[in-house]
PDB file of C-alpha atoms in Angstrom:
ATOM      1  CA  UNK A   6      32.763 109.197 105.518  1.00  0.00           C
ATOM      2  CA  UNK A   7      35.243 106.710 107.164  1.00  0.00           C
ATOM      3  CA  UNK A   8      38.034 107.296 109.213  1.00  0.00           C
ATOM      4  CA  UNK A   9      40.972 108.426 107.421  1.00  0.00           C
ATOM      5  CA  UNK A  10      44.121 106.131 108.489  1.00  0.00           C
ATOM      6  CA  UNK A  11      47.210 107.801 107.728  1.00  0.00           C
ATOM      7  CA  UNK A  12      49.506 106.221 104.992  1.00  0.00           C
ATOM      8  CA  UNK A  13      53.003 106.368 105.653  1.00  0.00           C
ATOM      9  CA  UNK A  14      53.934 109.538 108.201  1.00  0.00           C
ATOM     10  CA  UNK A  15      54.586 113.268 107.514  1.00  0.00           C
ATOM     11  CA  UNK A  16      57.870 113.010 108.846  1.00  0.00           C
ATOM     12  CA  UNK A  17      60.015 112.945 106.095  1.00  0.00           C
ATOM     13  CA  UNK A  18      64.055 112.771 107.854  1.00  0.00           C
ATOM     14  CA  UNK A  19      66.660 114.635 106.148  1.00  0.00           C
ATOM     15  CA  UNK A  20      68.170 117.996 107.248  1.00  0.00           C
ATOM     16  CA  UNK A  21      64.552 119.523 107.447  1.00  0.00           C
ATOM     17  CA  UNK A  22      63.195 116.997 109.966  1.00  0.00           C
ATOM     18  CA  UNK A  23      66.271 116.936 112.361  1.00  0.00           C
ATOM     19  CA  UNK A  24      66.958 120.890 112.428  1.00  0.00           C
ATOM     20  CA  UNK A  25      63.321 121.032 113.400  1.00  0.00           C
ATOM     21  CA  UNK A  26      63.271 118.299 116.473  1.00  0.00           C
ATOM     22  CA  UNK A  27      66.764 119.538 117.743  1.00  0.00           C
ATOM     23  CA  UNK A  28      64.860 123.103 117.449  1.00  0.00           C
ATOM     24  CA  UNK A  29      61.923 121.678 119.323  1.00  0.00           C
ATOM     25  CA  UNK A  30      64.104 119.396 122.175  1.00  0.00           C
ATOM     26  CA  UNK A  31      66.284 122.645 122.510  1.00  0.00           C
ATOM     27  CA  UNK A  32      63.857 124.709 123.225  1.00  0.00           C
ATOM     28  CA  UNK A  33      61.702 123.064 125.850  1.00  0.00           C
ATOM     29  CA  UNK A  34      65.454 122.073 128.000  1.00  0.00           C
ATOM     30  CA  UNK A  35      66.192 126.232 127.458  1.00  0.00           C
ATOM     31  CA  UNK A  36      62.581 126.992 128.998  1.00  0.00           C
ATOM     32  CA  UNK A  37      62.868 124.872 131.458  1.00  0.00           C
ATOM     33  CA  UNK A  38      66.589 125.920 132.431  1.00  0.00           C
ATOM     34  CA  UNK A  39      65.262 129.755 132.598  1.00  0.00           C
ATOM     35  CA  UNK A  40      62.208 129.068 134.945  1.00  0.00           C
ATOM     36  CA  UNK A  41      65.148 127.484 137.254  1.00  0.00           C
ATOM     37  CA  UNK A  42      67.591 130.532 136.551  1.00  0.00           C
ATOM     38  CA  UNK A  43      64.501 133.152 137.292  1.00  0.00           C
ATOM     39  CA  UNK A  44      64.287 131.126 140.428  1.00  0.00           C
ATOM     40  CA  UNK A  45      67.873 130.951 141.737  1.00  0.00           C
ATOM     41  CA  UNK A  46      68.610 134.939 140.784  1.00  0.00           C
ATOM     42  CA  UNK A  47      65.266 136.087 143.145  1.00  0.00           C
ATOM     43  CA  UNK A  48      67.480 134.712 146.016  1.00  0.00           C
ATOM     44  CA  UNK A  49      69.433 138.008 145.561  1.00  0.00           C
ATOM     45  CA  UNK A  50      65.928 139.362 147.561  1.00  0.00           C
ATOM     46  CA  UNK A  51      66.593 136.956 150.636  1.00  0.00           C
ATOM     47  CA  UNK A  52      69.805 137.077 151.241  1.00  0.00           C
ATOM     48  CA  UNK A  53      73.951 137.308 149.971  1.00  0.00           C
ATOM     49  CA  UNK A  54      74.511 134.241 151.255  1.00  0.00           C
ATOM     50  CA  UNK A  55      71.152 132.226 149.903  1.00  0.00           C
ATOM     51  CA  UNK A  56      72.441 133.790 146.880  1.00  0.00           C
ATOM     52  CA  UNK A  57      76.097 132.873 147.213  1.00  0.00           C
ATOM     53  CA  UNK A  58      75.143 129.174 148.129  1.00  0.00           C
ATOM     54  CA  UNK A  59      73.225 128.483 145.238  1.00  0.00           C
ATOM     55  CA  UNK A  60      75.574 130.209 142.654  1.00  0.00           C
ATOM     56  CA  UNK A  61      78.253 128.000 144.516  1.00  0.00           C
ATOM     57  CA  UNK A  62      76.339 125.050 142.460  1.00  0.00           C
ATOM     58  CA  UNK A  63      77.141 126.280 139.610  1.00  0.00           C
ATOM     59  CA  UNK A  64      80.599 126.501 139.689  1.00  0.00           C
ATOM     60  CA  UNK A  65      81.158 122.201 140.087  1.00  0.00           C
ATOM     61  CA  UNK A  66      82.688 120.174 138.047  1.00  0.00           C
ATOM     62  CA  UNK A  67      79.004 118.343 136.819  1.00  0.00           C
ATOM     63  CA  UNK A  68      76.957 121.633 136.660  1.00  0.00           C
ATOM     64  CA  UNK A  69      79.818 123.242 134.499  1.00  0.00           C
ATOM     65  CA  UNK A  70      79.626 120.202 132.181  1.00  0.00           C
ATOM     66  CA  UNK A  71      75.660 121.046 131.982  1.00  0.00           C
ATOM     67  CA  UNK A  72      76.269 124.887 131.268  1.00  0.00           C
ATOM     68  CA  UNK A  73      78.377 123.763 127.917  1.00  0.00           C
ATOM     69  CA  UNK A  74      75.776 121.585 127.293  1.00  0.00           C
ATOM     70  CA  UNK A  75      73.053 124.621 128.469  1.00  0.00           C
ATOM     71  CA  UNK A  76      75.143 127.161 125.777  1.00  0.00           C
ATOM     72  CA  UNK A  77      75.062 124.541 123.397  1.00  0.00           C
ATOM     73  CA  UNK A  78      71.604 124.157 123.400  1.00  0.00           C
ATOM     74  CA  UNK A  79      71.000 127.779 123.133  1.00  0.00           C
ATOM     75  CA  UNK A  80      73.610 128.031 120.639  1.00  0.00           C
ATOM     76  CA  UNK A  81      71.919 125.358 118.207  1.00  0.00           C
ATOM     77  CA  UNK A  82      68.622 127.191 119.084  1.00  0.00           C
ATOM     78  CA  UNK A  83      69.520 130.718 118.102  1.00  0.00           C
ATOM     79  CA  UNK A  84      71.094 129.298 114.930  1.00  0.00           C
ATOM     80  CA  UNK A  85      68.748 127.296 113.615  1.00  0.00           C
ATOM     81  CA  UNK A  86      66.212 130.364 114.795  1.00  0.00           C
ATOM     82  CA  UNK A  87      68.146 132.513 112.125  1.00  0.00           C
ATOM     83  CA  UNK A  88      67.955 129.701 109.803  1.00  0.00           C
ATOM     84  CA  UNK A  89      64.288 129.084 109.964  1.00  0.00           C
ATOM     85  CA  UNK A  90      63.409 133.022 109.573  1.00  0.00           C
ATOM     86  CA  UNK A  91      65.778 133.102 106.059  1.00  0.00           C
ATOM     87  CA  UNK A  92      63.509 129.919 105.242  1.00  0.00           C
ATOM     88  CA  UNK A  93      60.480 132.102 105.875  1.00  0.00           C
ATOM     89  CA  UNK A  94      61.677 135.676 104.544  1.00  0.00           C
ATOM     90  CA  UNK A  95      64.601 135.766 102.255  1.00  0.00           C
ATOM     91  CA  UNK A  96      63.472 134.771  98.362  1.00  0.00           C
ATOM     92  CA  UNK A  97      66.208 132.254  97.933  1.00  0.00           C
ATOM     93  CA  UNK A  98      65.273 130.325 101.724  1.00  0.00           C
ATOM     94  CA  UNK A  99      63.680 127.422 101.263  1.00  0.00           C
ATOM     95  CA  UNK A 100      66.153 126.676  98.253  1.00  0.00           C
ATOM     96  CA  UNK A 101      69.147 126.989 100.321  1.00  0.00           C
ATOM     97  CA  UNK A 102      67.459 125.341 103.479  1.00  0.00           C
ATOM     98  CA  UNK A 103      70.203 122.811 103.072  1.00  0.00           C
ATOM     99  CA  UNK A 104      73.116 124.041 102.885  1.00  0.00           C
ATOM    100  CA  UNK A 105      72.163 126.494 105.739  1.00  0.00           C
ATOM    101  CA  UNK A 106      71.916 123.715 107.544  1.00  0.00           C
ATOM    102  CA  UNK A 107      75.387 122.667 107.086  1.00  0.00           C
ATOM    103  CA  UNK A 108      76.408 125.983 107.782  1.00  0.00           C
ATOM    104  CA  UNK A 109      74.917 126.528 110.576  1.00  0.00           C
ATOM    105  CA  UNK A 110      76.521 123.261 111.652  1.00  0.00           C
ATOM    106  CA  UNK A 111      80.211 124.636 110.798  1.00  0.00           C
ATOM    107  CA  UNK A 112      79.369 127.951 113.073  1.00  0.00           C
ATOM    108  CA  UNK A 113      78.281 125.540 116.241  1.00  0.00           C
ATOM    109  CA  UNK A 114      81.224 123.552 115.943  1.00  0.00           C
ATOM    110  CA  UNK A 115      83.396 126.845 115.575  1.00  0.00           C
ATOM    111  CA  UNK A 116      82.333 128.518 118.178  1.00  0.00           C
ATOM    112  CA  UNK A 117      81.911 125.313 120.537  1.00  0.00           C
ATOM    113  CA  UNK A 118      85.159 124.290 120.373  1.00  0.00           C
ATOM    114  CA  UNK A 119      86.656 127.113 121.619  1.00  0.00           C
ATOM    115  CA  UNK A 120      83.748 128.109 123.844  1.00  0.00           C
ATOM    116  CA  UNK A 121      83.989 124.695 125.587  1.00  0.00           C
ATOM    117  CA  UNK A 122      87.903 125.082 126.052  1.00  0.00           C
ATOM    118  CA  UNK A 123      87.477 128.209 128.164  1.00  0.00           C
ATOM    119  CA  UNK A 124      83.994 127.586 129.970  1.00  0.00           C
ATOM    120  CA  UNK A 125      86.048 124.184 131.512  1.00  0.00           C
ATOM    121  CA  UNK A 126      88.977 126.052 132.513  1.00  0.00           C
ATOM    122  CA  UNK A 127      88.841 126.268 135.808  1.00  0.00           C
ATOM    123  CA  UNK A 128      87.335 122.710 136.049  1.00  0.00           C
ATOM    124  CA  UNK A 129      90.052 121.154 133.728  1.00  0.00           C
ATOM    125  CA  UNK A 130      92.650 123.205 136.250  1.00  0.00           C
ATOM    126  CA  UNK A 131      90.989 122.300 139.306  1.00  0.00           C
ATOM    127  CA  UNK A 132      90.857 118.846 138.377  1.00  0.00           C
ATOM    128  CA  UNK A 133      93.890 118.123 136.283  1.00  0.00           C
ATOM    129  CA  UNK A 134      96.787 121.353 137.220  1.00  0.00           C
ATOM    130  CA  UNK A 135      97.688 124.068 135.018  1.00  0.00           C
ATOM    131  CA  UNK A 136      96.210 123.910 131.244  1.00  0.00           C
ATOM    132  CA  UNK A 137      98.994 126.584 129.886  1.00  0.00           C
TER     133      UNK A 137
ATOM    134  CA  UNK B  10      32.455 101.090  86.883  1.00  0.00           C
ATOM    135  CA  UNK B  11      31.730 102.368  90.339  1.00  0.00           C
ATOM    136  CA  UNK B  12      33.247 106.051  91.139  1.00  0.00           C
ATOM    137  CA  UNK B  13      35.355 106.426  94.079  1.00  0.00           C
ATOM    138  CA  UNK B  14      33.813 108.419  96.797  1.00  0.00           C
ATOM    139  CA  UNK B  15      36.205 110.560  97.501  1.00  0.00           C
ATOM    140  CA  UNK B  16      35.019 113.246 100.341  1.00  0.00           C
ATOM    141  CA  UNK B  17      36.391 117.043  99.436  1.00  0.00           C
ATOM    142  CA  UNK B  18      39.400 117.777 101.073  1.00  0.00           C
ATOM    143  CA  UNK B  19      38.384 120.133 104.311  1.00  0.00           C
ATOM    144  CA  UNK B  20      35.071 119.418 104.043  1.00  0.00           C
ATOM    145  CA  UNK B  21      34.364 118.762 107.686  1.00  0.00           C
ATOM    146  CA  UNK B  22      36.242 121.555 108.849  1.00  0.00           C
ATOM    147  CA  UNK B  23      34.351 123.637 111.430  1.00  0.00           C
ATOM    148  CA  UNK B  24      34.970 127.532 110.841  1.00  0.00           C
ATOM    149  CA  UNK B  25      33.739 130.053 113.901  1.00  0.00           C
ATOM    150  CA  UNK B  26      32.135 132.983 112.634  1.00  0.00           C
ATOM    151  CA  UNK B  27      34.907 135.326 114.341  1.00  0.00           C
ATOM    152  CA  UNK B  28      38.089 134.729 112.821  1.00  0.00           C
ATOM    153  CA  UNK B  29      41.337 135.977 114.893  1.00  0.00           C
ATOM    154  CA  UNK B  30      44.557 136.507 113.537  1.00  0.00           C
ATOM    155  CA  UNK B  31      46.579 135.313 116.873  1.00  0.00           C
ATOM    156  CA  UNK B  32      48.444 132.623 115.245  1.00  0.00           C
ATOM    157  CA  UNK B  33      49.774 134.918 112.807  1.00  0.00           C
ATOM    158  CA  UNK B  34      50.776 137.413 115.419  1.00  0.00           C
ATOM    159  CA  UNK B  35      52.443 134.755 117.364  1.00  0.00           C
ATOM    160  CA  UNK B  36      54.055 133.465 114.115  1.00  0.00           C
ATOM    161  CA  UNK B  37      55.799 136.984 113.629  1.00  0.00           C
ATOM    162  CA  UNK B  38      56.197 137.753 117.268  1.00  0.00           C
ATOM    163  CA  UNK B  39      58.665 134.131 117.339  1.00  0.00           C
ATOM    164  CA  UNK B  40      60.725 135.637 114.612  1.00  0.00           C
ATOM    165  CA  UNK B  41      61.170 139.680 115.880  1.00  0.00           C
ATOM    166  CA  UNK B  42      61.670 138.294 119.394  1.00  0.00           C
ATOM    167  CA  UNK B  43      63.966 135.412 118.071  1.00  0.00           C
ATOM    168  CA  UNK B  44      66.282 137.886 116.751  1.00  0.00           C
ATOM    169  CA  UNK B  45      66.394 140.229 119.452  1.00  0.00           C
ATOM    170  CA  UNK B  46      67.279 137.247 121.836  1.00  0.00           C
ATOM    171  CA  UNK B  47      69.957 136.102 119.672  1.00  0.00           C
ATOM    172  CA  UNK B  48      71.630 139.223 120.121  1.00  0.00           C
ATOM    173  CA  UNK B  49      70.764 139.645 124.322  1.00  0.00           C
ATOM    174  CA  UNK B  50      70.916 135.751 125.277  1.00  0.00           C
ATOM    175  CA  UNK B  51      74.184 135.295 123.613  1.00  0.00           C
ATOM    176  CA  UNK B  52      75.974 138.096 124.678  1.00  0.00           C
ATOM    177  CA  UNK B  53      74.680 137.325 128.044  1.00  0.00           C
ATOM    178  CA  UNK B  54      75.951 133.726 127.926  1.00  0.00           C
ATOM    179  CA  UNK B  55      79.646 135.279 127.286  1.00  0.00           C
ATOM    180  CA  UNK B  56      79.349 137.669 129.689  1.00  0.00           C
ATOM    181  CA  UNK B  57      78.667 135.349 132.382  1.00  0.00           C
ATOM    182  CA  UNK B  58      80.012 132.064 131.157  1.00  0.00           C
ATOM    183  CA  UNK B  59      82.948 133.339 129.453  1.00  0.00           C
ATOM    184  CA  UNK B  60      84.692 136.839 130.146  1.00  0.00           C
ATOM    185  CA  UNK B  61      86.691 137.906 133.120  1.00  0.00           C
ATOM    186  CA  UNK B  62      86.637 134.276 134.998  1.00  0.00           C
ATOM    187  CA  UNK B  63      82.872 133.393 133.809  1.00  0.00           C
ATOM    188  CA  UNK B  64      80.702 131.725 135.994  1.00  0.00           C
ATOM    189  CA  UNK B  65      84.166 131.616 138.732  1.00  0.00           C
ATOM    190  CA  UNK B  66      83.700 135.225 140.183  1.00  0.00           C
ATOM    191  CA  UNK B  67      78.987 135.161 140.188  1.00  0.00           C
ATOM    192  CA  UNK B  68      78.603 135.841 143.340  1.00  0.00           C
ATOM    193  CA  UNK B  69      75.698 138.710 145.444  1.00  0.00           C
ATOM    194  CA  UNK B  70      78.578 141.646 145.209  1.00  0.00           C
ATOM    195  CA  UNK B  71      78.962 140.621 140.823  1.00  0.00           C
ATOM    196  CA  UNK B  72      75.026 141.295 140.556  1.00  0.00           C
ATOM    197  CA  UNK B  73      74.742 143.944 142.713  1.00  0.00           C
ATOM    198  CA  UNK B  74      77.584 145.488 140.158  1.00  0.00           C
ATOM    199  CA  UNK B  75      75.977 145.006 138.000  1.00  0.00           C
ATOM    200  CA  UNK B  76      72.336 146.376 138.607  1.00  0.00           C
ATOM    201  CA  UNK B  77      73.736 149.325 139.612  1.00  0.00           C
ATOM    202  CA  UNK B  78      73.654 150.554 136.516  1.00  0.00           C
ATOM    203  CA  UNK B  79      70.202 150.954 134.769  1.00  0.00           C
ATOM    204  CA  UNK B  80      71.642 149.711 130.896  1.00  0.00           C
ATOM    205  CA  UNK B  81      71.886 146.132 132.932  1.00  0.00           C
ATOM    206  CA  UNK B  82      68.429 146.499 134.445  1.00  0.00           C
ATOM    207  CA  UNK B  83      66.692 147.569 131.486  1.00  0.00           C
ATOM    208  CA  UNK B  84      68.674 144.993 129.664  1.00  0.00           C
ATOM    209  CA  UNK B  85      67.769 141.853 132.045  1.00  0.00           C
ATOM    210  CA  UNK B  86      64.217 143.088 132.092  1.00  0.00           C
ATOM    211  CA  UNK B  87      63.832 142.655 128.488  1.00  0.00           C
ATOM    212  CA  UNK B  88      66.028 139.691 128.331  1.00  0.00           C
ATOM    213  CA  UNK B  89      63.242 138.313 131.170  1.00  0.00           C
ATOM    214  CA  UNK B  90      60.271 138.905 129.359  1.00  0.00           C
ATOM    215  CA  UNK B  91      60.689 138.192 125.541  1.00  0.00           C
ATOM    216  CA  UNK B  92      62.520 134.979 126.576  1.00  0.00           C
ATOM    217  CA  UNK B  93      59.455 133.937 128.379  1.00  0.00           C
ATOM    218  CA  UNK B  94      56.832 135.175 126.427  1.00  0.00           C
ATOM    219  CA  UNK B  95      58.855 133.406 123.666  1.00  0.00           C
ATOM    220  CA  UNK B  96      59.531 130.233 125.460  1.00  0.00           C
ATOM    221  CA  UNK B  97      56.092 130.336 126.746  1.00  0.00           C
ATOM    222  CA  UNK B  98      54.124 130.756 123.423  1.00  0.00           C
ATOM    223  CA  UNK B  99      56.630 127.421 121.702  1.00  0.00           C
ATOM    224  CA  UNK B 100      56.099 125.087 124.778  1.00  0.00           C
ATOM    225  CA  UNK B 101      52.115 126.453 123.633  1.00  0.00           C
ATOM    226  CA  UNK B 102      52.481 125.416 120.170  1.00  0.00           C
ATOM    227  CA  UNK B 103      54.214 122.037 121.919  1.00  0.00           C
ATOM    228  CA  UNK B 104      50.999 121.341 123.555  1.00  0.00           C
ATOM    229  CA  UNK B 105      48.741 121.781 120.843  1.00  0.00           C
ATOM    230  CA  UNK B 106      50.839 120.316 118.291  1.00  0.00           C
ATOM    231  CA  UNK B 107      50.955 116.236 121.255  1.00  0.00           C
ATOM    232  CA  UNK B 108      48.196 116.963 123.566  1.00  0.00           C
ATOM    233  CA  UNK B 109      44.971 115.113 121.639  1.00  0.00           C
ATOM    234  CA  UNK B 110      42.453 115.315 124.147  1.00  0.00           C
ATOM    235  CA  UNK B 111      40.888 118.631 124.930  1.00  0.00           C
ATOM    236  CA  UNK B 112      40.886 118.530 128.630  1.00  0.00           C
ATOM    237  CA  UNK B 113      44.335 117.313 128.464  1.00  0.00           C
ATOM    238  CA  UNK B 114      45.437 120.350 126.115  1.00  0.00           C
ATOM    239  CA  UNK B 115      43.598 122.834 128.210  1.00  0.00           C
ATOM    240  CA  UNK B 116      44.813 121.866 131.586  1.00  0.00           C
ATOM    241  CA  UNK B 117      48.803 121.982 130.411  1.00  0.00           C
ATOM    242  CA  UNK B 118      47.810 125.330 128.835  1.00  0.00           C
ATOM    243  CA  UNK B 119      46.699 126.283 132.029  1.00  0.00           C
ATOM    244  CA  UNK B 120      49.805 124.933 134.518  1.00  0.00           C
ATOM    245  CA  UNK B 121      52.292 126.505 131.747  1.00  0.00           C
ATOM    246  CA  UNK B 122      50.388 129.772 131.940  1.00  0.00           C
ATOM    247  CA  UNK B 123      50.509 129.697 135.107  1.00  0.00           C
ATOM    248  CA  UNK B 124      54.315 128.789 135.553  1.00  0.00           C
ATOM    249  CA  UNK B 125      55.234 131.035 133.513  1.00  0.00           C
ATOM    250  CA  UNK B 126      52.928 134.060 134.741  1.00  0.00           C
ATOM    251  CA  UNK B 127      54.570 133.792 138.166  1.00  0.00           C
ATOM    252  CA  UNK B 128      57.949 133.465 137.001  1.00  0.00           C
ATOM    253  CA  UNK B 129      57.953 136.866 134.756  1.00  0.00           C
ATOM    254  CA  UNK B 130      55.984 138.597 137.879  1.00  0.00           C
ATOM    255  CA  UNK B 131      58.986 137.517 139.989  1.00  0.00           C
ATOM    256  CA  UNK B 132      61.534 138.170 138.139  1.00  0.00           C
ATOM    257  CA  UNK B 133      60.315 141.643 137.573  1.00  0.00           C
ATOM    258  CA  UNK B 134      59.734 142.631 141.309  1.00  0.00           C
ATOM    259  CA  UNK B 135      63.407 141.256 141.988  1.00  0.00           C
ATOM    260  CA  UNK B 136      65.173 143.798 138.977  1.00  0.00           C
ATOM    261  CA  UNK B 137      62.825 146.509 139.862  1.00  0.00           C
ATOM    262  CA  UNK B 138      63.339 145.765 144.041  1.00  0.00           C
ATOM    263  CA  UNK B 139      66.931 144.829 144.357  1.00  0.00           C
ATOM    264  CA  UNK B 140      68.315 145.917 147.313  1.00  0.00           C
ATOM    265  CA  UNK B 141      72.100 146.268 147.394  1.00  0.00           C
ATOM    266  CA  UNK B 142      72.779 146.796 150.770  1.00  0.00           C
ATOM    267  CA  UNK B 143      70.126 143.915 151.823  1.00  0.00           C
ATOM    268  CA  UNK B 144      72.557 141.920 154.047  1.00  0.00           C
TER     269      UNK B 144
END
C-alpha cells in the first residue's frame, strides 16, 4: 500500500470553515489572557499595593483598547459556542448552520457597538474631554 | 483489464483492546461547561468592564468587597475551574489536532498540563486564603 497524498484539502471556506478558525484563534488568545488574569488577581495575597499597581495597567489607554478586543473575543467565542451546540443537538442545526451564523454575527455587532462606546469612556474622556 | 487495488478504507487502523470513552466525555463536558460559562464569563465581563465605572474603580478595597460575600467566592471558584478545565482540554484538542510527531505532542501536553495545573491550584488557595485586612 502506497502513501496516500491528499487531493485537494478538507478545508472547504464558507461560513463553516471561518466560524470554526475564529472559534479556534479565540479561544487559545482567551486561555492565554486567563492564565495572565489568574496571575495578576493572586497579587491580592502579597500586597494592596502589588495589587493596585498592576490593576493600574489596566486602566491605559492601549490595555483598554485590548480589553474590547479581550470581550470581543470572548464574545465571538461564547456565540459561536451556542451556535456549534444547536449544530450538534437541536434537529433542525446543521440545516440552519448558516444563517446562525449570520445571526450570530448581527448579536456581536449589537452588542459591540454599544459595549465598545462605554468600555472607552473614560479613555475617549481622558483623551479627548467630555463625550456627553 | 487490470482491477484497481484499492486498499479498504481503515484497514490499517490499529484498535487497543481497551476502548475508553474520554473523547466523548470531553466532547459533552465542552458543551455543559460552554453554557455555564456563557452565562458566568459574560456577566463577569459587564460587571467588571462595564457597570458602575468598569475597569476605572478595580482596585484591592473593590475585591476585597467583593469576596466578602461567599455568592462571589463560590462564583469565581467555579468561574476558575470550568474555564480552565475548558480552556485546557481545547488548547488539548489544539495539540493533537498540529502537533505530528509524538514526542512533540506529548511534551506540549505535558507543559500545558502543567501550566494549567498550577494556575487552577493558585487561583484556588488565593479565593479560599484571601486576607482582607492583609496590608
Amino acid at each position: 500500500m502506497s502513501v496516500i497524498t491528499p487531493i485537494g484539502t478538507l478545508y472547504r471556506g464558507g461560513e463553516g470553515m471561518w466560524t470554526w478558525v475564529l472559534h479556534r484563534i479565540t479561544g487559545v488568545s482567551v486561555f492565554f489572557f486567563l492564565l495572565v488574569h489568574v496571575l495578576d488577581t493572586a497579587l491580592v495575597r502579597v500586597s494592596p499595593e502589588a495589587y493596585d499597581l498592576i490593576i493600574a495597567t489596566y486602566k491605559t489607554p492601549i490595555v483598554n483598547v485590548l480589553e474590547v478586543g479581550l470581550v470581543g473575543a470572548v464574545l465571538y467565542h461564547a456565540l459561536n459556542g451556542l451556535r456549534v451546540i444547536l449544530i450538534d443537538f437541536w434537529k433542525r442545526g446543521p440545516r440552519y448552520q448558516r444563517q446562525m451564523t449570520w445571526v450570530i454575527a448581527a448579536i456581536w455587532f449589537a452588542l459591540m457597538l454599544p459595549g465598545t462606546f462605554f468600555m472607552m469612556k473614560h479613555t475617549i474622556e481622558a483623551m479627548f474631554g467630555s463625550t456627553s | 483489464m487490470t482491477t484497481l487495488d484499492i486498499s479498504a478504507p481503515r484497514s490499517g487502523a490499529k484498535r487497543s483492546g481497551q476502548r475508553s470513552n474520554f473523547e466523548l466525555y470531553s466532547w459533552l463536558f465542552m458543551r455543559i461547561s460552554g453554557i455555564i460559562l456563557v452565562v458566568l464569563v459574560l456577566s463577569h465581563l459587564v460587571i467588571m468592564n462595564l457597570l458602575d465605572g468598569g475597569v476605572q474603580r478595580i482596585n484591592f478595597a473593590f475585591v476585597a468587597g467583593r469576596w466578602s460575600s461567599p455568592f462571589w467566592q463560590i462564583w469565581d471558584l467555579t468561574m476558575l475551574w470550568l474555564a480552565m478545565l475548558h480552556g485546557t482540554n481545547g488548547m488539548r484538542t489544539i495539540v493533537n489536532d498540529y502537533a505530528e510527531r509524538n514526542q512533540t505532542r506529548f511534551w506540549l501536553k505535558m507543559a500545558l498540563y502543567t501550566a494549567s495545573g498550577f494556575i487552577i491550584l493558585l487561583g484556588t488557595l488565593v479565593i479560599f486564603t484571601f486576607d482582607p485586612n492583609i496590608g
